[in-house]
Tab-separated table of N, CA and C in Angstrom:
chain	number	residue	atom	x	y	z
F	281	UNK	N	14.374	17.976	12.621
F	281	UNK	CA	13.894	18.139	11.266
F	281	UNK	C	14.592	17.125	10.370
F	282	UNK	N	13.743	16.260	9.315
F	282	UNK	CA	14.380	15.500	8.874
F	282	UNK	C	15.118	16.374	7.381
F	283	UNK	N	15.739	15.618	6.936
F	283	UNK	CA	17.104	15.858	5.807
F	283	UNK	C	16.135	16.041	4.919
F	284	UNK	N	16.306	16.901	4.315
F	284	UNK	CA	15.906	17.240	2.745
F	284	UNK	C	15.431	16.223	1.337
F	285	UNK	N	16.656	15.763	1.626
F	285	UNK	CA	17.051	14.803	0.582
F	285	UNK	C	16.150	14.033	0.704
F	286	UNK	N	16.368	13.566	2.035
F	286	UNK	CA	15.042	12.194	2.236
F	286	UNK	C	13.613	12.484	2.241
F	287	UNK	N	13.158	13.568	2.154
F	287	UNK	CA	11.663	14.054	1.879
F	287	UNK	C	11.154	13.059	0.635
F	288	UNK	N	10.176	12.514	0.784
F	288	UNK	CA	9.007	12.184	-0.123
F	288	UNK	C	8.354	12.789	-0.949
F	289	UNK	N	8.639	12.714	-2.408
F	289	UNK	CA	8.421	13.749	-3.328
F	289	UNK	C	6.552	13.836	-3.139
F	290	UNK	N	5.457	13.032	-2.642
F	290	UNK	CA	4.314	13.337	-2.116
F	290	UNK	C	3.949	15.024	-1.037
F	291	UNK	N	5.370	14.815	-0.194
F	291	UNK	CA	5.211	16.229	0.369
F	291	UNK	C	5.709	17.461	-0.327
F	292	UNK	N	6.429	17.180	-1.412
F	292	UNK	CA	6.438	18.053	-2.061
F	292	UNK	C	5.279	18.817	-2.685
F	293	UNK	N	4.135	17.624	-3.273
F	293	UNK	CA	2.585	18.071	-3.727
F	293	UNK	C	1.763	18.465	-3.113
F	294	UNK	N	2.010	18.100	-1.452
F	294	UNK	CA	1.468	18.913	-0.610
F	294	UNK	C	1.744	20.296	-0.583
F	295	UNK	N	3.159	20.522	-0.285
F	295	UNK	CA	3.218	21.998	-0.291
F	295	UNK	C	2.924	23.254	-1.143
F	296	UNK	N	2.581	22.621	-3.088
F	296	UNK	CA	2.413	22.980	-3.848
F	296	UNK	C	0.948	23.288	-3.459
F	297	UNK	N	-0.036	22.190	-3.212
F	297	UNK	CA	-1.217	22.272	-2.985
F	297	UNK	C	-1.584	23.554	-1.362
F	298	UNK	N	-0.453	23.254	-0.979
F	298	UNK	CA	-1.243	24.599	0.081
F	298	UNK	C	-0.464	26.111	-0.460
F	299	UNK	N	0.287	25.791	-1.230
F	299	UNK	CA	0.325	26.993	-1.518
F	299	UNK	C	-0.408	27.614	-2.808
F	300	UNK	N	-1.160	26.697	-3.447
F	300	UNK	CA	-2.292	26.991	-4.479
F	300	UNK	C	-3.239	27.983	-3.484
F	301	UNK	N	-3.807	27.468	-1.927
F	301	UNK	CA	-4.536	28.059	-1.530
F	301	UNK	C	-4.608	29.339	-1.166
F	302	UNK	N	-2.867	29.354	-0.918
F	302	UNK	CA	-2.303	31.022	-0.829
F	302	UNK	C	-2.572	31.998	-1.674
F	303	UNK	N	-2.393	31.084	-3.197
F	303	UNK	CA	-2.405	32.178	-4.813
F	303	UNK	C	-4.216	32.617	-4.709
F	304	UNK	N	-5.023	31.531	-4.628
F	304	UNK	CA	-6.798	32.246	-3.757
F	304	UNK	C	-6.845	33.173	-3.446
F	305	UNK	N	-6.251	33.234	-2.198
F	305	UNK	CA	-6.300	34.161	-1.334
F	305	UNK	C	-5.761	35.522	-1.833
F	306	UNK	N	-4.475	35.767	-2.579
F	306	UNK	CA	-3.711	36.781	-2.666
F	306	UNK	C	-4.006	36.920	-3.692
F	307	UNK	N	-5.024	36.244	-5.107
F	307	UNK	CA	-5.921	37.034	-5.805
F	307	UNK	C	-7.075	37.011	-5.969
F	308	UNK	N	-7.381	36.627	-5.024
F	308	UNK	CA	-9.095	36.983	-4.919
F	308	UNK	C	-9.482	38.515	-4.822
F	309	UNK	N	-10.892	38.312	-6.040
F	309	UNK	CA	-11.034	39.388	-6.505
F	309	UNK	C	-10.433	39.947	-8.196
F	310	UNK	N	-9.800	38.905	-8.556
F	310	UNK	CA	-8.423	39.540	-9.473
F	310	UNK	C	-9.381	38.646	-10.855
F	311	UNK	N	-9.716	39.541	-11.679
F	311	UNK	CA	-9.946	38.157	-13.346
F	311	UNK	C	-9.039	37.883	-13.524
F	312	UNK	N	-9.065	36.623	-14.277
F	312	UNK	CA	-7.846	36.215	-15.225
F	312	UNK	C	-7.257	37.064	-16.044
F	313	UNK	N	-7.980	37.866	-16.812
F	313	UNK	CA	-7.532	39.483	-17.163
F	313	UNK	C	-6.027	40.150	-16.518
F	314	UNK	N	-6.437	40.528	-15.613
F	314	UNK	CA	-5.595	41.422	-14.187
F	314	UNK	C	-4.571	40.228	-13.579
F	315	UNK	N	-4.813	39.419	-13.695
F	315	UNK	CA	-3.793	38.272	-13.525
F	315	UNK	C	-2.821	37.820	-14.342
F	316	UNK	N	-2.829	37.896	-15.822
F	316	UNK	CA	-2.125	37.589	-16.576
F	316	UNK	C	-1.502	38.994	-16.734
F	317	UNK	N	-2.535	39.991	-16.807
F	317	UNK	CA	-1.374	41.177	-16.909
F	317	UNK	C	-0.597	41.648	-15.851
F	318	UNK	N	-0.511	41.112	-14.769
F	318	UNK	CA	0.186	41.467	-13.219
F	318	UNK	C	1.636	40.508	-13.521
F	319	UNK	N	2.577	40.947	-14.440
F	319	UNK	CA	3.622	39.648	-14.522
F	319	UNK	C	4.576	39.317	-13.157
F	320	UNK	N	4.365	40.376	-12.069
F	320	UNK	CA	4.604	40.470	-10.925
F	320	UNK	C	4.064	38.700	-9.751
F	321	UNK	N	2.624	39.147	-9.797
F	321	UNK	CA	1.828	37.971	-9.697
F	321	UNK	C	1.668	36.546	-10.016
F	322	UNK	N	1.739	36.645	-11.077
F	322	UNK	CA	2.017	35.822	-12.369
F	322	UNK	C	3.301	34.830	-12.047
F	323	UNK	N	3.959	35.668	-12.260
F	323	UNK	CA	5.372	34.696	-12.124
F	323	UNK	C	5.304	34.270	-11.042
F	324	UNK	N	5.350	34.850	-9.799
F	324	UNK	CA	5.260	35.035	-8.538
F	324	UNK	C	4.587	33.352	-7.912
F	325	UNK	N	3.209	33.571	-8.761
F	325	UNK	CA	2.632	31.940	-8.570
F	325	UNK	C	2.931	30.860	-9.311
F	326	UNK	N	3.424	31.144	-10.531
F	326	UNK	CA	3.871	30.150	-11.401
F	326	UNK	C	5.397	29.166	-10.731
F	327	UNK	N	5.945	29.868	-10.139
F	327	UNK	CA	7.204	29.929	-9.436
F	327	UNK	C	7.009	28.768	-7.965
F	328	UNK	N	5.919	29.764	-7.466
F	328	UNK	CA	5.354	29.128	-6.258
F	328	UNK	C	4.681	27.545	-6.443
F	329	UNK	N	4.241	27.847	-7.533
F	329	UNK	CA	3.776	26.185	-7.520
F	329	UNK	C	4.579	25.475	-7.987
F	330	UNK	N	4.858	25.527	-9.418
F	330	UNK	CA	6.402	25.120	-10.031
F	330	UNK	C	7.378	25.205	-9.638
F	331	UNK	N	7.826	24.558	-8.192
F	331	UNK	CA	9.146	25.024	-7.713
F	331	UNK	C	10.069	24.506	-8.417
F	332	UNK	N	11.494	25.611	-8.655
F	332	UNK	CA	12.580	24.953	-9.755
F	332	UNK	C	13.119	23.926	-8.602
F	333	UNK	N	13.082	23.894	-8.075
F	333	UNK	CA	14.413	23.128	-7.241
F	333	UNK	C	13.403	21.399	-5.999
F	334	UNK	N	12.550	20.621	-7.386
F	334	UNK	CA	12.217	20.045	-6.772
F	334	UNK	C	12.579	18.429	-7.764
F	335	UNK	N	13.784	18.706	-7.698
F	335	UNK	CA	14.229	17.500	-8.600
F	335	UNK	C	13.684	15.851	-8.055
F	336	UNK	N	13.023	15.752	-6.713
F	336	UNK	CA	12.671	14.762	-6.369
F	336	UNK	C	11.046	13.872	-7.046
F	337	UNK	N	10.464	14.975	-7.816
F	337	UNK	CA	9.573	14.884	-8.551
F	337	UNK	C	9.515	13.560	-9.195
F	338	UNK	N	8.795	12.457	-9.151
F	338	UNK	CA	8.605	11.439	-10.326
F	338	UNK	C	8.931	11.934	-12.153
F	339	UNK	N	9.149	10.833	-12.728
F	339	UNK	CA	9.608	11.598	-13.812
F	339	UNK	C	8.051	12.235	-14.734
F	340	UNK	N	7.137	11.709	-14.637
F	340	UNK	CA	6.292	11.890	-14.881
F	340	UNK	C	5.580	13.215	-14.903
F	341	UNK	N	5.610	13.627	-13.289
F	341	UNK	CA	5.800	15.029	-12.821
F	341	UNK	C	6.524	15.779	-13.605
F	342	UNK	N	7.579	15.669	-13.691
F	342	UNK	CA	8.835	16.462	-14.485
F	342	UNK	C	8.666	16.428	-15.410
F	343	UNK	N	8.269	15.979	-16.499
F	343	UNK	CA	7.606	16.477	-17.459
F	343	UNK	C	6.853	17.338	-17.853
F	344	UNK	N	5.759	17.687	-16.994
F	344	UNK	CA	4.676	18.413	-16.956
F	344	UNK	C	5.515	19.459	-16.485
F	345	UNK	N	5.932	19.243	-15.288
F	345	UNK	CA	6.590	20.751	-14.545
F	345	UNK	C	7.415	21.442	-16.154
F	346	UNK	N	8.061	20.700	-16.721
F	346	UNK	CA	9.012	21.374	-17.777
F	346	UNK	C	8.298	21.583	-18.838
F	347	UNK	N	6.930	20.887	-19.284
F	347	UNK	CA	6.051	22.085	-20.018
F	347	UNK	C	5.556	22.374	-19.980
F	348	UNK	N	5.204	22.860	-18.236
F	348	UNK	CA	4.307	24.060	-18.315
F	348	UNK	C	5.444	25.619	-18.095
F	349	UNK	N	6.778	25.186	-18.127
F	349	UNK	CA	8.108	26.236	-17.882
F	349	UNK	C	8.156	26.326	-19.363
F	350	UNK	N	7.855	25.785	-20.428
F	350	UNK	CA	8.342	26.171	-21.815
F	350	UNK	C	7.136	27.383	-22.581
């Protein structure tokens, strides 16, 4: 397994992107309604896609990541 560090912040957007497909799945069925009020959920995916701990992000990225956290 390669080192962390040296990961390509590209696979980082991958993993975000398959785990978008997860948040589908685990609310399908759900309105935006029932979603915003589930703060369980909610955070749960906001978290999942927005990972805090992906400082390898372009700065560009990081921007966005920090306002869509504000």
């Amino acid at each position: 397994m390669s080192d962390a560090s040296q990961r390509e912040w590209r696979f980082y957007i991958d993993d975000m992107i398959d785990f978008v497909g997860k948040v589908l799945a685990y609310t399908k069925g759900q309105d935006q309604t029932g979603f915003l009020a589930s703060s369980l959920t909610y955070d749960a995916t906001l978290w999942g896609i927005i990972q805090d701990d992906v400082p390898e992000l372009p700065p560009l990225l990081q921007a966005l990541k920090n306002e869509a956290q504000s």
